Short mmCIF file of C-alpha atoms and ligand atoms in Angstrom, two decimals:
data_model
loop_
_atom_site.label_atom_id
_atom_site.label_comp_id
_atom_site.label_asym_id
_atom_site.label_seq_id
_atom_site.Cartn_x
_atom_site.Cartn_y
_atom_site.Cartn_z
CA MET A 1 94.67 71.56 104.41
CA ALA A 2 97.37 72.89 101.39
CA ALA A 3 99.63 70.87 99.33
CA PRO A 4 102.65 70.33 100.47
CA GLY A 5 105.39 73.25 99.49
CA ALA A 6 102.06 75.67 99.26
CA THR A 7 103.17 78.98 101.13
CA GLY A 8 99.94 77.77 103.70
CA ARG A 9 97.86 81.31 102.47
CA ARG A 10 94.43 81.13 100.01
CA ARG A 11 91.39 83.27 99.16
CA ALA A 12 88.23 82.41 100.66
CA THR A 13 84.76 83.92 100.17
CA VAL A 14 83.56 85.81 103.03
CA LEU A 15 79.52 86.19 103.21
CA PHE A 16 79.93 87.21 107.25
CA GLU A 17 82.08 90.55 107.52
CA ARG A 18 78.99 92.31 109.95
CA THR A 19 80.06 89.94 112.63
CA MET A 20 82.39 89.03 112.58
CA ARG A 21 84.82 88.27 115.23
CA VAL A 22 88.38 87.36 116.41
CA LEU A 23 90.04 86.33 118.29
CA GLY A 24 93.80 86.72 118.90
CA ILE A 25 96.26 85.76 120.38
CA GLU A 26 100.28 86.80 121.14
CA THR A 27 103.52 85.10 122.00
CA THR A 28 106.28 86.34 120.21
CA CYS A 29 107.80 88.14 123.07
CA ASP A 30 107.78 88.17 126.79
CA GLU A 31 103.87 90.02 126.60
CA THR A 32 101.35 86.51 126.27
CA ALA A 33 97.72 88.52 125.58
CA ALA A 34 94.93 86.85 124.44
CA ALA A 35 91.98 89.85 122.77
CA VAL A 36 88.06 89.60 121.28
CA VAL A 37 88.29 91.85 118.52
CA ARG A 38 84.79 92.72 116.73
CA LEU A 39 83.85 94.13 113.36
CA ARG A 40 82.03 96.53 113.86
CA PRO A 41 79.63 97.90 111.15
CA ASP A 42 81.59 101.71 110.39
CA GLY A 43 83.90 99.49 109.76
CA ALA A 44 85.95 100.16 113.32
CA GLY A 45 86.65 97.77 115.82
CA GLU A 46 85.68 97.57 119.04
CA ILE A 47 87.59 95.55 121.55
CA LEU A 48 85.29 92.79 123.60
CA ALA A 49 88.32 91.63 125.73
CA ASP A 50 91.55 92.69 125.58
CA GLU A 51 94.17 90.79 128.18
CA VAL A 52 97.69 90.62 128.98
CA MET A 53 99.93 88.79 131.23
CA SER A 54 103.63 91.13 130.86
CA GLN A 55 106.63 88.84 131.68
CA ILE A 56 108.82 91.74 133.12
CA ALA A 57 108.88 89.87 136.29
CA ALA A 58 110.70 86.45 135.50
CA HIS A 59 113.19 88.81 132.66
CA SER A 60 114.20 91.57 135.09
CA PRO A 61 116.39 89.25 137.68
CA TYR A 62 118.50 88.49 133.57
CA GLY A 63 117.99 92.56 132.62
CA GLY A 64 116.33 90.82 129.18
CA VAL A 65 114.43 88.26 127.55
CA VAL A 66 115.58 84.93 127.83
CA PRO A 67 114.38 83.26 125.45
CA GLU A 68 113.25 79.49 127.05
CA ILE A 69 111.61 81.43 130.19
CA ALA A 70 109.40 83.57 127.88
CA ALA A 71 108.71 80.59 126.02
CA ARG A 72 107.88 78.38 129.00
CA ALA A 73 105.83 81.32 130.91
CA HIS A 74 104.27 81.55 127.41
CA VAL A 75 102.92 77.75 127.90
CA GLU A 76 101.76 78.46 131.62
CA ILE A 77 99.85 81.11 131.12
CA VAL A 78 97.77 80.91 127.80
CA ASP A 79 95.48 78.63 128.12
CA ALA A 80 94.19 80.54 130.68
CA LEU A 81 94.31 84.09 128.76
CA VAL A 82 92.22 81.93 125.56
CA VAL A 83 89.62 81.17 128.16
CA ARG A 84 89.72 84.45 130.19
CA ALA A 85 89.16 86.55 127.07
CA LEU A 86 86.36 84.53 125.47
CA ARG A 87 84.95 84.70 129.31
CA ARG A 88 84.81 88.68 129.22
CA ALA A 89 83.74 89.06 125.93
CA ASP A 90 81.31 86.77 126.72
CA MET A 91 81.16 84.53 124.20
CA ARG A 92 82.31 80.20 122.76
CA ALA A 93 85.05 79.40 120.64
CA ARG A 94 81.27 78.72 118.91
CA ASP A 95 80.61 82.12 118.38
CA LEU A 96 83.97 83.39 116.60
CA ASP A 97 84.25 83.72 113.69
CA GLY A 98 87.89 83.51 113.05
CA VAL A 99 90.89 82.84 115.37
CA ALA A 100 93.78 84.59 114.86
CA ALA A 101 97.73 83.66 116.32
CA ALA A 102 100.76 85.83 115.31
CA ALA A 103 103.14 84.01 113.36
CA GLY A 104 105.85 85.67 113.83
CA PRO A 105 108.31 87.68 113.44
CA GLY A 106 109.79 86.40 117.09
CA LEU A 107 111.39 84.31 118.92
CA ILE A 108 111.06 80.69 117.79
CA GLY A 109 109.75 79.19 121.01
CA GLY A 110 107.05 81.91 122.29
CA VAL A 111 105.84 82.21 118.49
CA LEU A 112 104.70 78.36 118.32
CA VAL A 113 102.83 78.10 121.86
CA GLY A 114 100.39 80.76 120.47
CA LEU A 115 100.49 79.47 117.20
CA MET A 116 99.36 76.26 117.99
CA THR A 117 97.11 76.84 120.35
CA GLY A 118 95.71 78.88 117.76
CA LYS A 119 95.68 76.34 115.59
CA GLY A 120 94.00 74.24 117.78
CA ILE A 121 90.47 76.73 118.72
CA ALA A 122 89.81 77.00 114.93
CA LEU A 123 90.63 73.15 114.44
CA ALA A 124 88.12 72.26 117.63
CA ALA A 125 86.06 75.19 116.49
CA GLY A 126 85.70 74.97 112.62
CA LYS A 127 86.60 78.58 112.63
CA PRO A 128 89.11 79.88 110.46
CA PHE A 129 92.42 80.57 110.73
CA LEU A 130 94.91 83.54 110.06
CA ALA A 131 98.76 83.04 110.68
CA VAL A 132 99.09 86.91 111.89
CA ASN A 133 102.45 88.67 110.69
CA HIS A 134 103.32 90.07 114.59
CA LEU A 135 104.19 93.69 112.82
CA GLU A 136 100.75 93.62 110.42
CA GLY A 137 99.14 93.85 113.57
CA HIS A 138 101.53 96.49 115.36
CA ALA A 139 101.46 97.96 111.00
CA LEU A 140 97.43 97.93 111.18
CA ALA A 141 96.48 98.60 114.38
CA ALA A 142 96.05 102.05 113.41
CA ARG A 143 93.15 101.63 111.60
CA LEU A 144 91.58 100.08 114.50
CA SER A 145 89.55 103.13 115.90
CA GLY A 146 88.18 102.51 111.66
CA ARG A 147 89.38 106.11 110.62
CA LEU A 148 92.56 105.83 109.16
CA ALA A 149 92.89 105.34 105.31
CA PHE A 150 95.36 103.51 103.07
CA PRO A 151 98.15 104.64 102.32
CA TYR A 152 100.04 105.63 105.84
CA LEU A 153 103.80 106.45 106.68
CA LEU A 154 104.09 104.15 109.88
CA LEU A 155 107.69 104.42 112.74
CA LEU A 156 107.05 101.26 113.81
CA ALA A 157 110.45 101.07 116.82
CA SER A 158 110.34 98.52 119.02
CA GLY A 159 112.69 96.41 121.21
CA GLY A 160 112.84 94.09 117.99
CA HIS A 161 112.09 96.52 115.34
CA THR A 162 112.97 99.62 114.02
CA GLN A 163 111.54 100.58 110.84
CA ILE A 164 109.59 102.95 108.71
CA LEU A 165 107.21 101.62 106.18
CA ALA A 166 104.76 103.10 102.92
CA VAL A 167 101.38 101.15 104.58
CA LYS A 168 99.28 100.52 100.71
CA GLY A 169 96.71 98.36 102.08
CA VAL A 170 96.78 94.95 103.84
CA GLY A 171 99.41 92.96 103.31
CA ASP A 172 100.88 95.54 100.76
CA TYR A 173 103.95 96.79 102.53
CA ASP A 174 107.01 98.84 101.55
CA ARG A 175 109.98 99.25 103.22
CA LEU A 176 111.22 102.06 103.19
CA GLY A 177 113.80 102.42 106.36
CA THR A 178 115.11 99.77 108.95
CA THR A 179 118.19 99.68 111.36
CA MET A 180 121.03 98.62 110.05
CA ASP A 181 122.14 97.31 114.16
CA ASP A 182 119.76 98.68 117.01
CA ALA A 183 116.00 98.96 116.65
CA ILE A 184 114.81 101.54 118.88
CA GLY A 185 113.72 100.21 121.91
CA GLU A 186 116.76 98.02 122.07
CA ALA A 187 119.15 100.40 122.54
CA PHE A 188 117.18 102.96 125.40
CA ASP A 189 116.85 99.68 126.48
CA LYS A 190 120.42 98.89 126.18
CA THR A 191 121.77 102.09 127.57
CA ALA A 192 119.57 102.07 130.35
CA LYS A 193 120.73 98.78 131.36
CA MET A 194 124.64 100.50 131.25
CA LEU A 195 123.23 103.24 133.60
CA GLY A 196 122.35 101.12 136.23
CA LEU A 197 118.43 101.89 135.64
CA ALA A 198 115.32 99.17 136.05
CA TYR A 199 114.43 96.56 133.09
CA PRO A 200 112.06 97.44 130.37
CA GLY A 201 115.17 100.36 130.19
CA GLY A 202 112.94 102.41 127.50
CA PRO A 203 110.24 103.64 130.15
CA ALA A 204 113.11 103.81 133.46
CA LEU A 205 115.41 106.18 130.78
CA GLU A 206 112.20 108.27 130.11
CA ALA A 207 111.41 109.16 133.40
CA ALA A 208 115.14 110.09 134.58
CA ALA A 209 115.81 111.59 131.60
CA ARG A 210 112.47 114.66 132.54
CA GLY A 211 114.82 116.53 135.08
CA GLY A 212 118.28 115.91 132.94
CA ASP A 213 119.46 118.28 130.78
CA PRO A 214 119.70 116.87 127.09
CA GLN A 215 122.69 119.84 126.07
CA ARG A 216 125.04 118.63 128.68
CA PHE A 217 126.76 115.89 126.38
CA ALA A 218 126.10 116.19 122.78
CA LEU A 219 126.38 112.94 121.49
CA PRO A 220 126.21 112.03 117.57
CA ARG A 221 123.16 111.68 116.15
CA PRO A 222 124.03 108.83 113.93
CA MET A 223 122.61 108.67 109.66
CA PHE A 224 121.66 112.46 110.46
CA GLY A 225 120.90 113.48 107.00
CA ARG A 226 121.92 110.32 104.55
CA PRO A 227 119.30 109.86 101.84
CA SER A 228 118.48 106.72 102.54
CA ALA A 229 115.99 106.62 105.50
CA ASP A 230 117.92 103.74 107.63
CA PHE A 231 119.38 104.50 111.52
CA SER A 232 121.59 103.73 113.01
CA LEU A 233 121.81 103.11 116.33
CA SER A 234 125.09 101.28 118.46
CA GLY A 235 127.12 104.51 117.80
CA LEU A 236 125.26 106.19 119.73
CA LYS A 237 124.97 104.12 122.37
CA THR A 238 128.42 103.03 122.78
CA ALA A 239 129.51 107.42 122.78
CA THR A 240 126.98 107.25 125.32
CA ARG A 241 128.88 104.80 127.69
CA LEU A 242 132.61 106.80 126.71
CA ALA A 243 130.58 110.15 127.93
CA ALA A 244 128.79 108.11 131.20
CA GLN A 245 132.48 106.37 132.10
CA SER A 246 134.57 109.22 131.73
CA ILE A 247 132.99 110.90 134.18
CA ALA A 248 132.65 107.95 136.36
CA PRO A 249 131.55 107.63 138.89
CA LEU A 250 128.09 109.37 138.31
CA THR A 251 125.18 110.37 140.39
CA GLN A 252 121.93 111.07 139.99
CA ARG A 253 122.18 114.91 138.04
CA ASP A 254 125.69 113.13 135.04
CA VAL A 255 122.52 109.47 134.57
CA ALA A 256 118.90 112.11 134.73
CA ASP A 257 120.77 114.73 132.34
CA LEU A 258 123.21 111.30 130.00
CA CYS A 259 119.91 109.84 129.92
CA ALA A 260 118.13 113.90 128.44
CA SER A 261 120.48 113.60 126.06
CA PHE A 262 120.31 110.75 124.68
CA GLN A 263 116.71 111.36 124.72
CA ALA A 264 117.05 114.45 121.83
CA ALA A 265 119.94 112.81 120.28
CA VAL A 266 117.05 109.34 119.02
CA VAL A 267 113.95 111.91 119.05
CA ASP A 268 116.75 114.32 116.19
CA VAL A 269 117.65 111.00 114.41
CA ILE A 270 113.98 109.55 114.32
CA GLU A 271 112.79 113.21 112.74
CA ASP A 272 115.25 113.25 110.29
CA ARG A 273 114.82 110.13 109.12
CA MET A 274 111.31 110.72 109.39
CA ARG A 275 111.46 113.46 106.41
CA VAL A 276 114.03 111.17 104.13
CA GLY A 277 110.79 108.10 105.22
CA LEU A 278 108.18 110.89 103.90
CA LYS A 279 110.51 112.33 100.78
CA ARG A 280 110.65 108.57 99.67
CA PHE A 281 106.70 107.39 100.57
CA ARG A 282 105.85 111.11 98.15
CA GLN A 283 107.86 109.68 95.16
CA ARG A 284 107.18 105.64 95.21
CA VAL A 285 103.78 106.07 96.68
CA GLY A 286 102.04 109.55 96.79
CA ALA A 287 100.21 111.49 98.90
CA ALA A 288 100.17 110.32 102.30
CA GLN A 289 96.39 110.15 103.92
CA GLY A 290 98.43 110.59 107.40
CA VAL A 291 101.88 109.69 109.14
CA VAL A 292 101.82 106.22 112.80
CA VAL A 293 103.38 106.43 115.25
CA ALA A 294 103.44 101.76 116.65
CA GLY A 295 105.81 99.59 118.76
CA GLY A 296 106.28 99.72 122.09
CA VAL A 297 108.81 102.84 121.97
CA ALA A 298 105.47 104.69 120.94
CA ALA A 299 105.12 105.11 124.37
CA ASN A 300 107.89 107.69 124.65
CA GLY A 301 106.13 111.35 125.59
CA ALA A 302 108.84 112.79 123.72
CA ILE A 303 109.10 111.25 119.99
CA ARG A 304 105.44 111.47 119.96
CA GLU A 305 105.68 114.91 120.53
CA ALA A 306 108.43 114.55 118.10
CA MET A 307 106.18 112.63 115.53
CA ALA A 308 103.71 115.51 116.50
CA ARG A 309 105.56 118.22 115.41
CA PHE A 310 106.25 117.07 112.27
CA CYS A 311 103.30 116.69 110.82
CA ALA A 312 102.50 119.50 110.92
CA GLN A 313 104.98 121.16 109.81
CA ALA A 314 104.05 118.26 106.47
CA GLY A 315 100.45 119.71 107.22
CA LEU A 316 99.26 115.83 107.45
CA PRO A 317 97.42 114.22 110.77
CA PHE A 318 99.65 112.63 113.17
CA ILE A 319 97.70 109.24 114.99
CA ALA A 320 100.12 107.42 117.32
CA PRO A 321 97.16 104.26 118.48
CA PRO A 322 96.61 104.14 122.64
CA GLN A 323 99.44 102.98 124.97
CA ALA A 324 98.02 100.02 125.42
CA LEU A 325 97.90 99.12 121.15
CA CYS A 326 102.16 99.75 120.58
CA THR A 327 103.04 97.43 122.82
CA ASP A 328 102.36 94.38 121.69
CA ASN A 329 99.07 92.71 122.33
CA GLY A 330 95.69 90.69 122.04
CA ALA A 331 94.14 92.84 120.28
CA MET A 332 96.00 94.40 117.18
CA ILE A 333 97.05 90.21 115.81
CA ALA A 334 92.48 90.16 116.40
CA TRP A 335 92.74 93.19 114.84
CA ALA A 336 94.79 91.92 111.84
CA GLY A 337 92.99 88.80 111.15
CA ILE A 338 90.06 90.38 110.90
CA GLU A 339 91.85 92.93 108.46
CA ARG A 340 92.90 90.56 106.64
CA LEU A 341 89.28 87.42 107.65
CA ARG A 342 86.94 90.12 105.93
CA ARG A 343 89.17 90.31 102.86
CA GLY A 344 89.16 86.40 102.75
CA LEU A 345 92.42 86.27 103.28
CA VAL A 346 93.18 83.34 105.81
CA ASP A 347 95.47 80.72 106.07
CA ASP A 348 95.66 77.16 106.49
CA LEU A 349 97.10 74.40 108.99
CA ALA A 350 100.13 74.33 107.95
CA ALA A 351 100.50 78.07 107.59
CA PRO A 352 104.41 78.07 109.67
CA ALA A 353 106.05 79.20 112.91
CA ARG A 354 107.99 82.54 111.22
CA PRO A 355 110.58 84.27 113.17
CA ARG A 356 112.34 86.36 110.37
CA TRP A 357 109.41 87.65 108.68
CA PRO A 358 109.48 90.86 106.85
CA LEU A 359 106.42 92.55 105.47
CA ASP A 360 108.16 93.84 102.87
CA PRO A 361 108.75 90.48 100.82
CA LYS A 362 111.48 92.52 98.30
CA VAL A 363 114.09 91.76 101.59
CA GLU A 364 113.62 89.00 102.79
CA ARG A 365 116.77 88.03 101.97
CA SER A 366 117.99 91.53 103.67
CA LEU A 367 121.43 92.17 104.69
CA ASN A 368 121.03 91.05 108.65
CA GLY A 369 118.17 89.15 109.08
CA LYS A 370 116.18 91.98 112.38
CA ALA A 371 112.80 91.41 110.20
O1 KG4 B 1 106.66 96.41 120.88
P1 KG4 B 1 107.00 96.02 122.55
O2 KG4 B 1 105.97 95.75 123.54
O3 KG4 B 1 108.07 95.09 121.75
C1 KG4 B 1 108.65 94.70 120.92
O4 KG4 B 1 108.10 94.35 120.29
O5 KG4 B 1 109.42 94.11 121.45
O6 KG4 B 1 108.66 97.41 122.41
C2 KG4 B 1 109.00 97.36 123.53
C3 KG4 B 1 110.31 97.97 123.79
C4 KG4 B 1 111.26 98.17 124.98
O7 KG4 B 1 112.82 98.24 123.93
C5 KG4 B 1 110.67 99.23 125.73
O8 KG4 B 1 112.30 99.38 126.31
C6 KG4 B 1 110.27 99.77 124.58
O9 KG4 B 1 109.89 98.92 123.76
N1 KG4 B 1 109.50 101.02 125.69
C7 KG4 B 1 109.83 102.72 125.33
C8 KG4 B 1 109.51 103.53 125.64
N2 KG4 B 1 108.23 102.02 126.84
C9 KG4 B 1 108.52 100.82 126.24
N3 KG4 B 1 111.65 102.72 124.99
C10 KG4 B 1 111.23 104.21 125.47
N4 KG4 B 1 110.46 105.08 125.64
C11 KG4 B 1 109.49 104.65 126.43
N5 KG4 B 1 107.87 105.25 126.89
ZN1 ZN B 2 105.93 94.06 118.44
#
């Protein structure tokens, strides 16, 4: 273990890269997940097992994630998921080359469950331990296919995070933009809830928008044209609520039109913010190898289409990992573990749980604490 007060991160010599197999554990929010990923000799990752247990049913009566319910649900299921993942990968803990667990950012109760489980397995099996930043898991998942080199521009959009990042290397990130209030997924979830749609709201809102008229309501495009690459979505959320209140009671058509108008505004904002993000990327980093969208919101078809359009205009490859790798999962944690382990970036068992943990250390003391 490191001396007290040390960061707990260190560099080890790694001699077994070609056969690397890592267990990944994810418990930072409302999905409990365990996966085993292998690094193939060609540099790509192969998912040997990928177990995810969603807690949607447990939280849906409350219309949002309840931290204590989440932590208890993680405790109840995480061991069984790890056993199932190892069995599916036809391995025992002693066959692993490393154990990775998401150490944050996220809900502290859940983070502790996965982190302690990972440390326990690493200690018992005598394997290197990797305390993975959940956001790094999302950021690197696009490299699992093996075809994406650094540096690239990333839109990370989930229920808890909205960031435009320059991904320059493993552990090397520049945050080019973030949200000043709601995350994009959070804005979808809250708007959907206000319109009486099912939890989680993102997919429900997208489905409702499908038959709607995106031009019926003239909703604002907050931050549009601003020189910083930041987002602000709470005004759009409020404008949608006011539009709904002005025509209540709502018919199904009204809800569809509100959803379509809201989604169209989000899409416009994302395209505009990405334009600024790419400009900043080019100024700070240089040429990008591609543009990646990650996080649960990346499942949204309209947002994917807008990103593909944006990339075509910019002349850059667009990479959207498969949906299962975009929403929270264990494979992205295992893969980030592999990316760290092959560079010798292992952690000791003193690695702390970090409910707030920005990828870019320069923004550690940022304004609103949104990691
Ligand atoms: O990455 P994720 O699984 O968990 C977090 O780390 O937050 O993302 C979940 C978020 C939720 O806010 C959910 O509503 C949103 O992603 N989401 C969507 C869609 N599918 C999931 N938002 C918009 N459209 C979707 N199709
Ligand atoms: Zn996430």
